Structures are given as C-alpha cells and as structure tokens.
Amino acid sequence: MSTPAIGAANARRSGHDQPSDYKRIYVWQFPVRLFHWATAASIVLLCITGFLIGHPLNAFYAAEAYHQYWFGWVRFVHFTAAFVLMAVQILRLYWAFAGNRYANWRHFLPLTRAQWEDIENLISTEISQIRKQERYHMGHNSLAATTYFVMFLAFLFQTATGLALYAHMSDARLTHIFNWIVPLLGGDAGVRFWHHLFLWAFVLFIIVHVYLVLYDDYVKGGGEISAMISGWKFKRNGNER
Amino acid sequence: MGQTIWQSMQQKGYSRREFLQFCSAAAAMAGLSQSSIGQVVSAFETQTRPAVVWMHFQECTCCSESFIRASHPTVADVLFDVLSLNYTETLMAPAGFQAEKSLEDTIRDQAGKYIVLVEGSVPLAADGVYCMVGGKSAEAILQTVAKDAAAVVAWGNCASNGCVQSAKPNPTQATPIHKLVDKPVINVPGCPPIADVMMGIVTHLLVVGETPELDDTGRPREFYGRRVHDTCYRRANYDAGLFVEAWDDENARKGYCLFKMGCRGPVTYNACAVVKWNEGTSYPIQSGHGCIGCSEAGFWDNEPFYQHLPEVPGFGIESTADKVGGTLGLVTLAGVATHAVLTNIRKKSVIAEQHRDDPKE
C-alpha cells in the first residue's frame, strides 16, 4: 500500500497526500503490453507442450488411434503458439524504433558506461543485497533489459531450430529459411536435442522474472505488475530518476 | 564394351519380351512414368553399357551385401548384363596387378563416361595409412578415380557421412567422399542403404543419364525426401498419443508408436517405410524395434538408441537435457528462495532507512 521509493508514505505522513504530488506516466504503451502478455502466454504454452513433445504422455484411454488426436493437438498448440510468438516479436522489434522512450531499442543493448554502471549497482543492491539504497527505474533497468536481449537471442535460436524441424511438414517457403542449420547441428536429431535443451533457458527465465517482478512490488513498491496491465506508473514530482 | 545394352542382352539369350519387361522395371525404378518407357527402350538399344568402378575404402561391405539382394530389377540383370562392372574388390575375378590394370584401363579408355560408386569413408590421419589398396592411400585412389568420372555415388553412411569410423573421437579422421571430391556427389546414406534404393539410383543414372534431384545434403529427393516417421504405418498412434512404454508391454503388443522407446523415425530421412527391406518384407519398426537413424549423419554419436534424446556431452553418463535443465531449475529456485528470505529479513530495515532519508518538512 505504501510506496516509499516514490515518496507516497512520506507524502501521507507529512499531510500532503495530494494528487499533485505525483505524476502519472504512461510507460508501457499498448503494443508493449500486448507483446508482453502474448509472449508470456505463448512461452508458457510452448514450454508445456514442448516438454510434452519430448516426453509424451500416453493418451488417457486406449481407444483405437482413429478415435483420438491427443498428441496431434499438443503439437498443434506448440506450432500455433510458436507462430504467435514470432509475430509479436516482430511487432516488438518495430516498436523498439517506433515506440516511446521506454520502449526504445537502446535500453536492451548495454553499450554505454551509464548502463554498465547501472548493472553493477543493481547487482550490488538488489541481487546480492550488499548495499541497501535501491534506485527506482521508471522503464527497464539495465540488467533486466540486457537479460531480455539475451532471451531474445535464445528466442532466435529456438525459432531457427524450431522452424528447421518444422520445415519438412510445410510447403511454405518462409519455414525453410533455417534449413541450413540442420547439418550444422548434426542432423534433425541434433537440432531436436538443442531445441529441447534451450527450453530450459525459458523455464529459468520465467522463475527469475516472475520472482523479480514480485520483488519489485514487495520491496520497491514500483507497481510493476499493475503497470504491465494498465501501462501507467507513478512518479513523485521532483524525483527525476 | 562397345556393345549396346540390348545387344549384350541378346547375346546372353534374353528375348525381346524380357528386354521390354526389364525396361519397364528400370523406368519404374528411375521414377519415370509409363509413357516414358519408349524412351528407356530406345536408350538401352543405343547406349553402350556404362562402365562402373566400385571402390571399397573404410567400410564393412554391408552396402555390397545389401546391393546384391536387390529385388527389382534383379541384381544379375543390372550388375552383369547392363552395367559393365570393371572393378570391385569384393566381386571381381582378377586379383593383384590384373585388377589394378582393369581399373587403370577404365579410367583411361572411358574417361568422362564411367560411373564411380564409392563404399566406405576415406581416412586422412597419418597420411591415410589406415586404408591402403595396392600400396596407394584411399584418398589418392579416390582422387584419381573421381577426376574423370561422369558421376560419383557415395554408397552408405560411411561414404556419405563417415558413419562408425568417424564417430567420436574419429581416430583415423574418416572423411566422407563429398568433402574430398570437387564434383557433386550423390549421397546414398544408410547402414546399409536399401538395396532397391541403390538400384533405383543406378538405374536413374543409366536411364535418364543425369543426376537425380538432390537435397541440401546431396541425397536423392525421391528416396530421402521424407522422414521414416511421416511414412510409418504406426504414425496414427503417434498423433493419437498411443506409445509403447516398455518392451513387451501391452502397448508394444498392440503395435503402438515406438517414439518413447527412442525411435529415430522422426529425425531420419529414408524410404524404409515405403520401399521396405528384403523384397518389401518388413522394416525395423514393423518388426517392433525403433529406427536407429542409420541414414543420418553422426547417428552413432546420438546414443543411447533407446532414449529419444541423446545425452548431453561433457556431463558424464546419463545426463540428459532434462537432468541438466532440471538441476539448473532447482538451483535457480533455491537461489530465488534464499533471496526471498533475505529480502524479508531486510524489508524492515529498508523501510526504516527509506523513511529516514525522506526530506523533512
């Protein structure tokens, strides 16, 4: 309820609990939120169905094969979710150039000294908790943004290996653009192996990401979860960070 | 030599009817339509018997064993009547210098016209001493033979991908043919390849006179364009989610999908489920055993065969992708839990500290 980092508690205590003390900032534009939740839903579906494809569950009752399509549906969901994921990644790439300052591509590549300094600060405060004074970030912090870029690379790898495995089921030319990766990874068996191994990268990411978002609300009071639904975050007047 | 195929068959006492039957079978094997049979007949009436040299390098001769069991057109017809098999270590009558002379004569007299069929990989380590024929290294022989060849065919997984000799750590540096020869090589992988597939490719070269359509890795599309999985008669069980869970369980008796028993059908491109083996009798999955992917590059290194995903290299035995991933997942969860505990201990002091820092009015 109180959000010390942006001064709400302070405002209440000092009796100046007025809207003019805060500014609503529209941080996460609609395409970013759409991207986020579509990505979240498709990645969860992809992880579950992907794991099932690697370790199929037997059909729940043993009728003749003619009567059921259980594993076929698992694969269908996997492929559909994959194409949804690809589509929203393209949307997000576009929005990295067309969107507002919080959506800009520059956040995701740690190219400046300030970003590295921010990452170092985040590791010493929030991650290892050596120092206590945490910064408040209106948009992405540099460590999170860099992680998202790494996950984007993982997504590209999964797309390449996934499409390479998918290509022989499809006549669509687009699905064949990564066929060259098959001999590099030692045939379809190798591609399948790496595709399956990288599934775990997303599982690890989900664990850390969900925890840190909860942490952001729990300790820093940043309101990150509601912001990813509404798009709004709050900034106390005079607090420029 | 110099005779047309029809002439040589007449000499052997074949009737015109038998010759036409053979032409029809050959056209079918080459994937031609019925209306093209006339073309085949005229080709066989006018073409001289193509000279063939069959080289044996690092191999087990299972490709030859498979080839001589071809059912259509029968091996006797092709091998001894249609082709002029001028050199092959395992089947030829001459030996020693006579044999070498036969090879040299073919290379000289039939330059640009003869077909080279290679069985086995070529070792490059230690200047190729691991495979020498007639005092020459396999690589030297291959280069000499392939230089003026009309077509080069790599029989089996050894010649196409290196097979078992190139399995890690590949002590002899066994190398597939296509990496050593400058011209396009027709890869016919499999350990061994299906006899009728081999025959189909030879027939195609013979009848059409050019290389069949190849995929990215040099395999003829007509035989290696589809996965064993996609042509498997048990495929319906896969889509339904009906899997064998253990050898000889109820599901195995019912003939369910062998995917969970490590079947490599979904990652293997071959014609086993269509052409089948031994005159179309059966193929591994039909006999109740999963495919081991013997026509895929590096299949020996994708062990274990009874596990669907190979083991993670460098982590010792029995480390699958899921064990590695699952362990990392648990470590991450533990890290997150520790962090959460620390955070809760810290939260009070964080609040106090932040309030102390607040500006006083």
Coordinates of N, CA, C and O in Angstrom, one line a residue, chain B residues 15 24 29-30 32 38 45 55 74 81-82 92 94 117 138 147 149 164 234 248 290-291 301-302 306 337 342 351 354:
Chain B
S15 N 15.0 -62.7 -74.5 CA 14.1 -62.5 -75.5 C 13.7 -61.0 -75.6 O 14.0 -60.2 -74.6
S24 N 10.8 -51.7 -68.6 CA 9.6 -51.2 -67.7 C 10.0 -51.1 -66.3 O 9.8 -50.1 -65.6
M29 N 11.8 -47.9 -61.6 CA 12.8 -47.6 -60.5 C 13.4 -46.2 -60.6 O 13.7 -45.6 -59.7
A30 N 13.5 -45.7 -61.9 CA 14.0 -44.4 -62.1 C 13.0 -43.3 -61.8 O 13.2 -42.1 -61.9
L32 N 10.2 -42.9 -63.6 CA 9.6 -42.3 -64.9 C 8.2 -42.8 -65.0 O 7.8 -43.9 -64.5
G38 N 9.1 -46.0 -73.7 CA 9.7 -46.0 -75.0 C 11.1 -45.3 -75.1 O 12.0 -45.8 -75.7
E45 N 18.7 -49.4 -76.3 CA 19.0 -50.0 -77.6 C 20.2 -49.3 -78.2 O 20.9 -49.9 -79.1
M55 N 34.5 -48.7 -55.7 CA 35.6 -48.6 -54.8 C 35.2 -49.0 -53.4 O 34.2 -48.6 -52.9
T74 N 16.4 -57.4 -61.0 CA 17.2 -58.3 -60.3 C 18.7 -58.0 -60.5 O 19.1 -57.5 -61.6
D81 N 24.6 -57.7 -66.8 CA 24.2 -57.5 -68.2 C 24.2 -56.1 -68.6 O 24.5 -55.8 -69.7
V82 N 23.7 -55.2 -67.7 CA 23.5 -53.8 -68.1 C 24.8 -53.0 -67.8 O 25.3 -52.3 -68.7
M92 N 35.1 -59.0 -58.1 CA 35.8 -59.2 -59.4 C 36.6 -60.5 -59.4 O 37.1 -61.0 -58.4
P94 N 39.6 -61.0 -61.4 CA 41.0 -60.8 -61.3 C 41.5 -60.3 -59.9 O 40.7 -59.9 -59.1
L117 N 31.2 -45.7 -58.0 CA 30.4 -46.0 -56.8 C 31.4 -46.2 -55.7 O 32.3 -47.0 -55.8
A138 N 43.8 -44.5 -49.8 CA 42.4 -44.4 -50.2 C 42.2 -43.0 -50.9 O 41.5 -42.9 -51.9
K147 N 38.4 -38.1 -60.8 CA 38.7 -36.9 -61.6 C 38.0 -37.0 -63.0 O 37.4 -35.9 -63.3
A149 N 35.4 -39.0 -63.8 CA 34.1 -39.8 -63.7 C 32.9 -39.0 -64.2 O 32.9 -37.7 -64.0
V164 N 30.4 -45.1 -38.6 CA 31.0 -45.5 -37.3 C 32.5 -45.1 -37.2 O 33.0 -44.8 -36.1
R234 N 2.8 -46.8 -38.3 CA 2.4 -46.6 -36.9 C 2.2 -45.1 -36.6 O 1.9 -44.8 -35.4
D248 N 7.8 -55.2 -24.8 CA 6.9 -56.3 -24.5 C 5.7 -55.9 -23.5 O 5.1 -56.7 -22.9
G290 N 12.6 -49.8 -32.7 CA 12.6 -48.4 -33.2 C 13.7 -48.3 -34.3 O 14.6 -49.1 -34.4
C291 N 13.5 -47.2 -35.0 CA 14.6 -46.9 -36.0 C 15.8 -46.3 -35.3 O 15.6 -45.6 -34.3
D301 N 26.8 -41.1 -32.7 CA 27.1 -40.2 -31.5 C 25.8 -39.8 -30.8 O 25.9 -39.1 -29.8
N302 N 24.7 -40.2 -31.4 CA 23.4 -39.8 -30.8 C 22.9 -40.9 -29.8 O 21.7 -41.1 -29.8
Y306 N 18.0 -46.2 -27.3 CA 16.7 -46.5 -26.7 C 16.2 -45.3 -25.9 O 15.3 -45.4 -25.1
A337 N 14.6 -18.6 -3.6 CA 14.0 -18.7 -2.3 C 14.9 -18.1 -1.3 O 14.4 -17.4 -0.3
L342 N 16.1 -13.5 2.5 CA 16.9 -12.4 2.8 C 16.1 -11.1 2.7 O 16.2 -10.2 3.5
I351 N 12.6 -0.2 4.9 CA 11.6 0.8 5.1 C 12.1 1.9 6.0 O 12.0 3.1 5.7
Q354 N 14.6 4.1 4.3 CA 14.0 4.9 3.2 C 13.2 6.1 3.9 O 13.3 7.2 3.4

